[in-house]
Structure formats: C-alpha cells, structure tokens
Amino acid sequence: MGGQPRHWLCHDEGKLEECKDFFKTLYMFIYFLGTYLKPHVAILDGITMGGGGGVSIPGTFRVATDRTVFATPEVHIGFHPDAAASFYLSHLTGHVGEYVALTGEKLNGTDMIALGLATHYFMSGHLDLIDERLAKLVTDDPSVIDSSLAQYGDMVYPDKKSIVHRLEVIDKCFSHDTVEEIVDALESEAASSNEEWCILALKRLKEASPLALKVSLRSIREGRYQTLDECLVREYRMSMNGISKQFSHEFCEGVRARLVDKDFTPKWDPPALEYVTNDMVDAYFAPLGDSEPELKLPIESREAFV
C-alpha cells in the first residue's frame, strides 16, 4: 500500500477515484509480472510490504538481503493483506500464511528464504555482484540465471528465534476454522509454554481490527484454491468495498490511529470478534455492482498463474 493511506483518508470524491486508479494499476502490474514469460529478478533490499511484496514475490527470482524486512500488517489499519498477498501467503507451507496475515509479524531475509518467499540471499554490500553478473548474461534461460545468482549468493541459516522453529505450533494454532478458535488455541499455547513469540502474536491479534481479521482469514483460505488472477480480482473487489465506507469505516480509523494522529488507539467497530457477523464479512466479498466495474485482467492472452 506504500505511502498512500493518509492520502486516501481524504473524503473528497476525486481522491477516492485516484485511490481506485491506484489499486487498478497496481493489480494489473502485478498480474503482468506474475504471468511474464521471461524470468526477472526482484531485489528485496529493505522494507518489502504491501505493493512492494506484490510486485516482487509473484515473480521468478526474489533476492533477499540482510536488510530485508517483510510483513503484511494491513489488519492493524483495518484493511486486508492485498496486492496478491492472499495468493502467495496461502501457498506457503502449512498455515504459516494465516499466521503472517493475521499477526503482521515482520520476517527477515533469512526467514523469507526458509519459507520460500525469497529464492536467493545476498549480503546488502554484495548486491553489485548481481548487477555485474546479470548484465553480462545474454540469455533468458531460468536455470542459467538461477545458477548465476546461486554462485554469488551468501549462505545463511535461521537463528534460534526464526519462525521456522515454530512452524508445527503455528500449524496447530492457525489451522482452526475461525479467528476465535485461533485466539483460543494461542491462549492455551501461551499459558502452557510461556513462549515470547506466542504472547506477542496474541497481543498483535488483539490490537488488530476484529473485522479485518475475519475478512483476512477468509481471503487467505480462498486464495489457497485460486489462481493469481482470481486472487487479484477478488482482492480488488475487497479493497473497493473496504475503502468505500459503505460497509465499514475500519480503514479510515486504522489509518487515523497509526499514521495520522499516531495515538495507536483505534476505535474498531465492531470492537470485538464476537460482534463481527458473517454478513459484515460477506460484504467485503460482494460483487461491486453496475456502478463500479470489476477488475478486468487480460487472462485470454496471458495464461493464469497457478
């Protein structure tokens, strides 16, 4: 989502149209990158969130570094992980995608390699080697590019705090059908283990928008059975419904609390999970209607990415 949320908070109808154009352009670009027939290399050297992840992760090669910080923190501003996040998170091992989507935990470059979000790892100071090597290649053979990146890449291993050491517990807690059940499972795990990561995960869940949590869980679960284009069309629909204020003011309130006033005390509505109804969640996934066109992707000419 980049630096746009403050801008989108404006109630001016012209700004809302700019917002819609932004989403449409971003999602179209992600689709073109994700279905591009020739390999390309994305360098994730720094903060990789929202649209940054969307234009990088669906591609062929993703190079993480010691400076990489990846997260999908949208639930904390009353939104949902978008820009193809429901596609690539849902295809991670087990239920770690649900965990990342609902907690917004930050992952480093080593974690991204371990989870498959990145394909290669370089120390930031060695990135010039990529430019020099790739500039000399006269090929679009993925295997040649892969071996070239591997030749100059750095070896890294997850430390003791890495997410890879708790995948089994994450699967156990985040495989449940509802957010309420996930919270209950985490509370039981925290009580029995007193693990810091579990306590922090619970804290993040309780700080997030209850409505956004339920919307995001459903989005990830649907993404597991959809192609890239199907996820983008659905996410566009969810985004338009989420910012329209017709169903909810969660996005505006989340942006106000975290990015504008910075009081970090959002007044979520509904204020708790038990008050979020199925109808409220369904509204985010509802067709846009005649007055608001759906996202049209060139799927006839570009094969859908499975």
mmCIF file of C-alpha atoms in Angstrom:
data_model
loop_
_atom_site.group_PDB
_atom_site.id
_atom_site.type_symbol
_atom_site.label_atom_id
_atom_site.label_comp_id
_atom_site.label_asym_id
_atom_site.label_seq_id
_atom_site.Cartn_x
_atom_site.Cartn_y
_atom_site.Cartn_z
ATOM 1 C CA MET A 1 0.000 0.000 0.000
ATOM 2 C CA GLY A 2 3.056 2.225 0.051
ATOM 3 C CA GLY A 3 2.717 5.711 1.496
ATOM 4 C CA GLN A 4 -0.799 6.295 0.216
ATOM 5 C CA PRO A 5 -3.113 5.696 3.243
ATOM 6 C CA ARG A 6 -3.025 9.300 4.507
ATOM 7 C CA HIS A 7 -3.894 10.475 1.035
ATOM 8 C CA TRP A 8 -6.799 8.031 0.783
ATOM 9 C CA LEU A 9 -8.221 9.138 4.095
ATOM 10 C CA CYS A 10 -9.491 12.304 2.412
ATOM 11 C CA HIS A 11 -13.261 12.288 1.885
ATOM 12 C CA ASP A 12 -13.012 14.138 -1.394
ATOM 13 C CA GLU A 13 -14.624 12.065 -4.174
ATOM 14 C CA GLY A 14 -11.800 12.947 -6.537
ATOM 15 C CA LYS A 15 -9.292 11.406 -4.157
ATOM 16 C CA LEU A 16 -11.403 8.255 -3.947
ATOM 17 C CA GLU A 17 -11.196 7.940 -7.714
ATOM 18 C CA GLU A 18 -7.421 8.345 -7.524
ATOM 19 C CA CYS A 19 -7.382 5.570 -4.961
ATOM 20 C CA LYS A 20 -9.349 3.261 -7.245
ATOM 21 C CA ASP A 21 -6.986 4.020 -10.123
ATOM 22 C CA PHE A 22 -4.026 3.240 -7.876
ATOM 23 C CA PHE A 23 -5.403 -0.193 -6.985
ATOM 24 C CA LYS A 24 -6.335 -0.958 -10.568
ATOM 25 C CA THR A 25 -2.892 -0.012 -11.887
ATOM 26 C CA LEU A 26 -1.056 -1.876 -9.140
ATOM 27 C CA TYR A 27 -3.054 -5.083 -9.511
ATOM 28 C CA MET A 28 -2.738 -5.021 -13.287
ATOM 29 C CA PHE A 29 1.031 -4.566 -12.990
ATOM 30 C CA ILE A 30 1.279 -7.474 -10.533
ATOM 31 C CA TYR A 31 -0.621 -9.673 -12.957
ATOM 32 C CA PHE A 32 1.663 -8.742 -15.849
ATOM 33 C CA LEU A 33 4.749 -9.508 -13.742
ATOM 34 C CA GLY A 34 3.308 -12.761 -12.432
ATOM 35 C CA THR A 35 2.481 -14.018 -15.920
ATOM 36 C CA TYR A 36 5.516 -12.633 -17.715
ATOM 37 C CA LEU A 37 7.056 -15.397 -19.822
ATOM 38 C CA LYS A 38 10.666 -14.336 -19.324
ATOM 39 C CA PRO A 39 12.439 -14.572 -15.941
ATOM 40 C CA HIS A 40 13.099 -11.452 -13.947
ATOM 41 C CA VAL A 41 14.919 -10.717 -10.705
ATOM 42 C CA ALA A 42 13.488 -8.659 -7.832
ATOM 43 C CA ILE A 43 15.858 -7.240 -5.200
ATOM 44 C CA LEU A 44 14.232 -7.052 -1.759
ATOM 45 C CA ASP A 45 16.833 -4.865 -0.084
ATOM 46 C CA GLY A 46 14.888 -3.102 2.655
ATOM 47 C CA ILE A 47 11.213 -2.799 3.599
ATOM 48 C CA THR A 48 9.077 -5.115 1.468
ATOM 49 C CA MET A 49 5.429 -4.644 2.384
ATOM 50 C CA GLY A 50 2.101 -4.182 0.616
ATOM 51 C CA GLY A 51 2.617 -3.355 -3.040
ATOM 52 C CA GLY A 52 6.363 -3.928 -2.656
ATOM 53 C CA GLY A 53 5.707 -7.572 -1.904
ATOM 54 C CA GLY A 54 3.048 -7.768 -4.603
ATOM 55 C CA VAL A 55 5.352 -6.671 -7.424
ATOM 56 C CA SER A 56 8.204 -8.891 -6.205
ATOM 57 C CA ILE A 57 7.052 -12.207 -4.829
ATOM 58 C CA PRO A 58 4.931 -13.491 -7.764
ATOM 59 C CA GLY A 59 7.994 -13.130 -9.999
ATOM 60 C CA THR A 60 10.649 -15.662 -10.955
ATOM 61 C CA PHE A 61 13.568 -14.809 -8.658
ATOM 62 C CA ARG A 62 13.472 -12.861 -5.384
ATOM 63 C CA VAL A 63 16.734 -11.860 -3.746
ATOM 64 C CA ALA A 64 16.530 -11.155 -0.019
ATOM 65 C CA THR A 65 19.298 -9.449 1.941
ATOM 66 C CA ASP A 66 20.401 -8.782 5.498
ATOM 67 C CA ARG A 67 18.348 -5.557 5.305
ATOM 68 C CA THR A 68 15.084 -7.146 4.141
ATOM 69 C CA VAL A 69 12.008 -6.580 6.305
ATOM 70 C CA PHE A 70 8.849 -8.262 5.052
ATOM 71 C CA ALA A 71 5.373 -8.077 6.608
ATOM 72 C CA THR A 72 1.683 -7.828 5.789
ATOM 73 C CA PRO A 73 0.489 -5.535 8.614
ATOM 74 C CA GLU A 74 -2.773 -4.422 6.973
ATOM 75 C CA VAL A 75 -5.090 -5.812 9.680
ATOM 76 C CA HIS A 76 -3.679 -3.168 12.018
ATOM 77 C CA ILE A 77 -5.057 -0.382 9.834
ATOM 78 C CA GLY A 78 -8.422 -2.085 9.352
ATOM 79 C CA PHE A 79 -7.577 -3.498 5.938
ATOM 80 C CA HIS A 80 -6.621 -6.891 4.498
ATOM 81 C CA PRO A 81 -3.346 -8.223 3.031
ATOM 82 C CA ASP A 82 -3.712 -7.316 -0.639
ATOM 83 C CA ALA A 83 -1.578 -6.900 -3.780
ATOM 84 C CA ALA A 84 -1.617 -10.686 -4.373
ATOM 85 C CA ALA A 85 -0.851 -11.483 -0.718
ATOM 86 C CA SER A 86 -3.792 -13.888 -0.494
ATOM 87 C CA PHE A 87 -2.172 -15.815 -3.357
ATOM 88 C CA TYR A 88 1.423 -16.099 -2.224
ATOM 89 C CA LEU A 89 0.735 -16.336 1.540
ATOM 90 C CA SER A 90 -1.848 -19.064 1.082
ATOM 91 C CA HIS A 91 0.674 -21.160 -0.859
ATOM 92 C CA LEU A 92 3.264 -21.186 1.927
ATOM 93 C CA THR A 93 3.842 -24.334 3.935
ATOM 94 C CA GLY A 94 1.077 -25.357 6.322
ATOM 95 C CA HIS A 95 -0.806 -22.440 7.852
ATOM 96 C CA VAL A 96 2.069 -20.011 8.211
ATOM 97 C CA GLY A 97 0.295 -17.781 5.679
ATOM 98 C CA GLU A 98 -2.588 -17.284 8.074
ATOM 99 C CA TYR A 99 -0.134 -16.523 10.860
ATOM 100 C CA VAL A 100 1.724 -13.870 8.863
ATOM 101 C CA ALA A 101 -1.518 -12.324 7.583
ATOM 102 C CA LEU A 102 -3.274 -12.115 10.950
ATOM 103 C CA THR A 103 -0.357 -11.069 13.159
ATOM 104 C CA GLY A 104 1.596 -8.891 10.744
ATOM 105 C CA GLU A 105 4.850 -10.291 12.128
ATOM 106 C CA LYS A 106 7.988 -8.980 10.455
ATOM 107 C CA LEU A 107 10.194 -11.514 8.685
ATOM 108 C CA ASN A 108 13.848 -11.014 7.826
ATOM 109 C CA GLY A 109 15.632 -12.172 4.701
ATOM 110 C CA THR A 110 16.671 -15.469 6.256
ATOM 111 C CA ASP A 111 13.069 -16.258 7.180
ATOM 112 C CA MET A 112 11.955 -15.402 3.653
ATOM 113 C CA ILE A 113 14.464 -17.875 2.221
ATOM 114 C CA ALA A 114 13.373 -20.564 4.665
ATOM 115 C CA LEU A 115 9.687 -20.092 3.831
ATOM 116 C CA GLY A 116 10.184 -19.845 0.072
ATOM 117 C CA LEU A 117 9.178 -16.195 -0.169
ATOM 118 C CA ALA A 118 12.667 -15.470 -1.496
ATOM 119 C CA THR A 119 14.793 -17.626 -3.772
ATOM 120 C CA HIS A 120 18.317 -16.271 -3.091
ATOM 121 C CA TYR A 121 20.160 -14.372 -0.386
ATOM 122 C CA PHE A 122 22.883 -11.736 -0.685
ATOM 123 C CA MET A 123 24.506 -9.530 1.879
ATOM 124 C CA SER A 124 23.470 -5.989 1.004
ATOM 125 C CA GLY A 125 27.041 -4.972 0.335
ATOM 126 C CA HIS A 126 27.365 -7.683 -2.308
ATOM 127 C CA LEU A 127 24.438 -6.601 -4.480
ATOM 128 C CA ASP A 128 26.745 -5.003 -7.035
ATOM 129 C CA LEU A 129 27.804 -8.537 -7.936
ATOM 130 C CA ILE A 130 24.251 -9.271 -9.108
ATOM 131 C CA ASP A 131 24.200 -6.243 -11.402
ATOM 132 C CA GLU A 132 27.599 -7.069 -12.848
ATOM 133 C CA ARG A 133 26.820 -10.748 -13.370
ATOM 134 C CA LEU A 134 23.318 -10.332 -14.799
ATOM 135 C CA ALA A 135 24.470 -7.546 -17.122
ATOM 136 C CA LYS A 136 26.874 -9.990 -18.739
ATOM 137 C CA LEU A 137 24.283 -12.707 -19.318
ATOM 138 C CA VAL A 138 22.839 -12.963 -22.809
ATOM 139 C CA THR A 139 20.093 -15.461 -22.049
ATOM 140 C CA ASP A 140 16.582 -15.785 -20.695
ATOM 141 C CA ASP A 141 17.154 -19.364 -19.531
ATOM 142 C CA PRO A 142 15.921 -19.505 -15.900
ATOM 143 C CA SER A 143 18.394 -22.254 -14.991
ATOM 144 C CA VAL A 144 21.338 -20.111 -16.080
ATOM 145 C CA ILE A 145 20.085 -17.117 -14.117
ATOM 146 C CA ASP A 146 19.414 -19.314 -11.102
ATOM 147 C CA SER A 147 22.912 -20.796 -11.125
ATOM 148 C CA SER A 148 24.446 -17.349 -11.584
ATOM 149 C CA LEU A 149 22.614 -15.981 -8.571
ATOM 150 C CA ALA A 150 23.495 -19.062 -6.538
ATOM 151 C CA GLN A 151 27.184 -18.746 -7.476
ATOM 152 C CA TYR A 152 27.463 -15.287 -5.971
ATOM 153 C CA GLY A 153 24.886 -15.667 -3.204
ATOM 154 C CA ASP A 154 25.592 -15.905 0.518
ATOM 155 C CA MET A 155 24.784 -18.876 2.744
ATOM 156 C CA VAL A 156 22.542 -18.127 5.717
ATOM 157 C CA TYR A 157 20.927 -20.223 8.424
ATOM 158 C CA PRO A 158 17.903 -19.403 10.608
ATOM 159 C CA ASP A 159 18.775 -18.332 14.135
ATOM 160 C CA LYS A 160 17.054 -19.684 17.239
ATOM 161 C CA LYS A 161 14.302 -17.039 17.057
ATOM 162 C CA SER A 162 13.395 -17.822 13.456
ATOM 163 C CA ILE A 163 9.836 -18.643 12.509
ATOM 164 C CA VAL A 164 10.991 -21.974 11.086
ATOM 165 C CA HIS A 165 11.448 -23.333 14.606
ATOM 166 C CA ARG A 166 7.781 -22.871 15.466
ATOM 167 C CA LEU A 167 6.019 -23.962 12.283
ATOM 168 C CA GLU A 168 4.499 -27.010 13.954
ATOM 169 C CA VAL A 169 2.894 -24.938 16.713
ATOM 170 C CA ILE A 170 1.766 -22.307 14.200
ATOM 171 C CA ASP A 171 0.065 -25.024 12.151
ATOM 172 C CA LYS A 172 -1.669 -26.348 15.239
ATOM 173 C CA CYS A 173 -2.989 -22.929 16.254
ATOM 174 C CA PHE A 174 -3.752 -21.340 12.884
ATOM 175 C CA SER A 175 -5.378 -24.329 11.202
ATOM 176 C CA HIS A 176 -8.660 -23.674 13.026
ATOM 177 C CA ASP A 177 -11.731 -22.554 11.112
ATOM 178 C CA THR A 178 -12.378 -19.249 12.888
ATOM 179 C CA VAL A 179 -10.350 -16.391 14.326
ATOM 180 C CA GLU A 180 -11.948 -17.041 17.724
ATOM 181 C CA GLU A 181 -10.666 -20.610 17.690
ATOM 182 C CA ILE A 182 -7.224 -19.431 16.628
ATOM 183 C CA VAL A 183 -7.112 -16.971 19.526
ATOM 184 C CA ASP A 184 -8.240 -19.679 21.966
ATOM 185 C CA ALA A 185 -5.552 -22.044 20.681
ATOM 186 C CA LEU A 186 -2.888 -19.365 21.023
ATOM 187 C CA GLU A 187 -4.016 -18.523 24.546
ATOM 188 C CA SER A 188 -3.742 -22.186 25.539
ATOM 189 C CA GLU A 189 -0.312 -22.420 23.938
ATOM 190 C CA ALA A 190 0.872 -19.229 25.629
ATOM 191 C CA ALA A 191 -0.359 -20.431 29.018
ATOM 192 C CA SER A 192 1.402 -23.777 28.712
ATOM 193 C CA SER A 193 4.658 -22.681 27.050
ATOM 194 C CA ASN A 194 5.048 -19.018 28.054
ATOM 195 C CA GLU A 195 6.873 -18.517 24.749
ATOM 196 C CA GLU A 196 7.552 -14.870 23.888
ATOM 197 C CA TRP A 197 6.514 -15.228 20.233
ATOM 198 C CA CYS A 198 3.154 -16.664 21.243
ATOM 199 C CA ILE A 199 2.458 -13.876 23.720
ATOM 200 C CA LEU A 200 3.388 -11.277 21.087
ATOM 201 C CA ALA A 201 1.195 -12.975 18.475
ATOM 202 C CA LEU A 202 -1.769 -12.776 20.838
ATOM 203 C CA LYS A 203 -1.035 -9.111 21.507
ATOM 204 C CA ARG A 204 -0.975 -8.353 17.781
ATOM 205 C CA LEU A 205 -4.241 -10.191 17.188
ATOM 206 C CA LYS A 206 -5.956 -8.265 19.968
ATOM 207 C CA GLU A 207 -4.678 -4.934 18.630
ATOM 208 C CA ALA A 208 -5.929 -5.594 15.097
ATOM 209 C CA SER A 209 -9.362 -4.795 13.713
ATOM 210 C CA PRO A 210 -11.680 -7.723 14.549
ATOM 211 C CA LEU A 211 -13.497 -7.265 11.251
ATOM 212 C CA ALA A 212 -10.236 -7.110 9.290
ATOM 213 C CA LEU A 213 -9.045 -10.303 10.979
ATOM 214 C CA LYS A 214 -12.103 -12.248 9.862
ATOM 215 C CA VAL A 215 -12.019 -10.792 6.370
ATOM 216 C CA SER A 216 -8.311 -11.587 6.053
ATOM 217 C CA LEU A 217 -8.652 -15.165 7.272
ATOM 218 C CA ARG A 218 -11.336 -15.846 4.691
ATOM 219 C CA SER A 219 -9.217 -14.186 2.000
ATOM 220 C CA ILE A 220 -6.213 -16.413 2.700
ATOM 221 C CA ARG A 221 -8.375 -19.525 2.830
ATOM 222 C CA GLU A 222 -10.000 -18.697 -0.518
ATOM 223 C CA GLY A 223 -6.632 -17.849 -2.045
ATOM 224 C CA ARG A 224 -5.398 -21.362 -1.398
ATOM 225 C CA TYR A 225 -7.711 -22.641 -4.135
ATOM 226 C CA GLN A 226 -7.418 -19.773 -6.607
ATOM 227 C CA THR A 227 -5.042 -18.713 -9.354
ATOM 228 C CA LEU A 228 -3.171 -15.419 -9.281
ATOM 229 C CA ASP A 229 -5.724 -13.658 -11.494
ATOM 230 C CA GLU A 230 -8.640 -14.924 -9.400
ATOM 231 C CA CYS A 231 -6.970 -13.664 -6.213
ATOM 232 C CA LEU A 232 -6.298 -10.245 -7.720
ATOM 233 C CA VAL A 233 -9.874 -9.838 -8.970
ATOM 234 C CA ARG A 234 -11.219 -10.789 -5.557
ATOM 235 C CA GLU A 235 -8.747 -8.598 -3.676
ATOM 236 C CA TYR A 236 -9.648 -5.650 -5.875
ATOM 237 C CA ARG A 237 -13.310 -6.192 -5.032
ATOM 238 C CA MET A 238 -12.477 -6.431 -1.323
ATOM 239 C CA SER A 239 -10.357 -3.291 -1.488
ATOM 240 C CA MET A 240 -13.035 -1.253 -3.232
ATOM 241 C CA ASN A 241 -15.644 -2.383 -0.732
ATOM 242 C CA GLY A 242 -13.248 -1.757 2.150
ATOM 243 C CA ILE A 243 -12.459 1.858 1.248
ATOM 244 C CA SER A 244 -15.948 2.848 0.109
ATOM 245 C CA LYS A 245 -17.198 3.370 3.702
ATOM 246 C CA GLN A 246 -20.461 1.798 2.589
ATOM 247 C CA PHE A 247 -19.916 -1.200 4.843
ATOM 248 C CA SER A 248 -17.219 -0.080 7.262
ATOM 249 C CA HIS A 249 -15.021 2.798 8.440
ATOM 250 C CA GLU A 250 -12.281 0.457 9.714
ATOM 251 C CA PHE A 251 -9.704 1.516 7.135
ATOM 252 C CA CYS A 252 -10.093 5.237 7.839
ATOM 253 C CA GLU A 253 -9.974 4.640 11.582
ATOM 254 C CA GLY A 254 -6.905 2.439 11.335
ATOM 255 C CA VAL A 255 -5.038 4.986 9.215
ATOM 256 C CA ARG A 256 -6.052 7.773 11.592
ATOM 257 C CA ALA A 257 -4.789 5.913 14.659
ATOM 258 C CA ARG A 258 -1.489 4.662 13.235
ATOM 259 C CA LEU A 259 -0.457 7.118 10.540
ATOM 260 C CA VAL A 260 -2.209 10.443 11.137
ATOM 261 C CA ASP A 261 -2.853 11.118 14.830
ATOM 262 C CA LYS A 262 -0.478 8.302 15.847
ATOM 263 C CA ASP A 263 -2.302 7.715 19.116
ATOM 264 C CA PHE A 264 -2.346 3.952 18.389
ATOM 265 C CA THR A 265 -5.780 3.640 19.976
ATOM 266 C CA PRO A 266 -8.145 2.820 17.117
ATOM 267 C CA LYS A 267 -11.825 2.583 17.941
ATOM 268 C CA TRP A 268 -12.715 -0.527 15.965
ATOM 269 C CA ASP A 269 -16.317 -1.101 15.002
ATOM 270 C CA PRO A 270 -17.275 -3.791 15.862
ATOM 271 C CA PRO A 271 -14.956 -3.647 18.884
ATOM 272 C CA ALA A 272 -14.597 -7.402 19.401
ATOM 273 C CA LEU A 273 -14.652 -10.621 17.395
ATOM 274 C CA GLU A 274 -17.963 -11.819 18.812
ATOM 275 C CA TYR A 275 -19.737 -8.816 17.293
ATOM 276 C CA VAL A 276 -18.453 -9.403 13.755
ATOM 277 C CA THR A 277 -21.244 -11.082 11.790
ATOM 278 C CA ASN A 278 -20.999 -13.221 8.681
ATOM 279 C CA ASP A 279 -22.923 -10.540 6.786
ATOM 280 C CA MET A 280 -20.248 -7.969 7.633
ATOM 281 C CA VAL A 281 -17.544 -10.247 6.249
ATOM 282 C CA ASP A 282 -19.613 -11.201 3.197
ATOM 283 C CA ALA A 283 -19.994 -7.521 2.309
ATOM 284 C CA TYR A 284 -16.261 -7.288 1.520
ATOM 285 C CA PHE A 285 -16.522 -10.151 -0.968
ATOM 286 C CA ALA A 286 -19.742 -8.988 -2.618
ATOM 287 C CA PRO A 287 -19.760 -8.062 -6.335
ATOM 288 C CA LEU A 288 -19.211 -4.356 -6.922
ATOM 289 C CA GLY A 289 -22.388 -3.814 -8.914
ATOM 290 C CA ASP A 290 -23.204 -1.911 -12.071
ATOM 291 C CA SER A 291 -21.887 1.445 -10.876
ATOM 292 C CA GLU A 292 -18.413 0.108 -10.056
ATOM 293 C CA PRO A 293 -16.721 -2.107 -12.658
ATOM 294 C CA GLU A 294 -14.813 -5.188 -11.577
ATOM 295 C CA LEU A 295 -11.105 -5.535 -12.286
ATOM 296 C CA LYS A 296 -10.579 -6.831 -15.824
ATOM 297 C CA LEU A 297 -7.355 -8.747 -16.420
ATOM 298 C CA PRO A 298 -6.158 -9.934 -19.853
ATOM 299 C CA ILE A 299 -6.468 -13.601 -18.965
ATOM 300 C CA GLU A 300 -7.361 -14.540 -22.560
ATOM 301 C CA SER A 301 -3.922 -13.509 -23.779
ATOM 302 C CA ARG A 302 -1.875 -14.289 -20.659
ATOM 303 C CA GLU A 303 -2.078 -17.691 -19.026
ATOM 304 C CA ALA A 304 -3.253 -17.626 -15.411
ATOM 305 C CA PHE A 305 -0.541 -18.361 -12.854
ATOM 306 C CA VAL A 306 -1.473 -21.418 -10.745
#
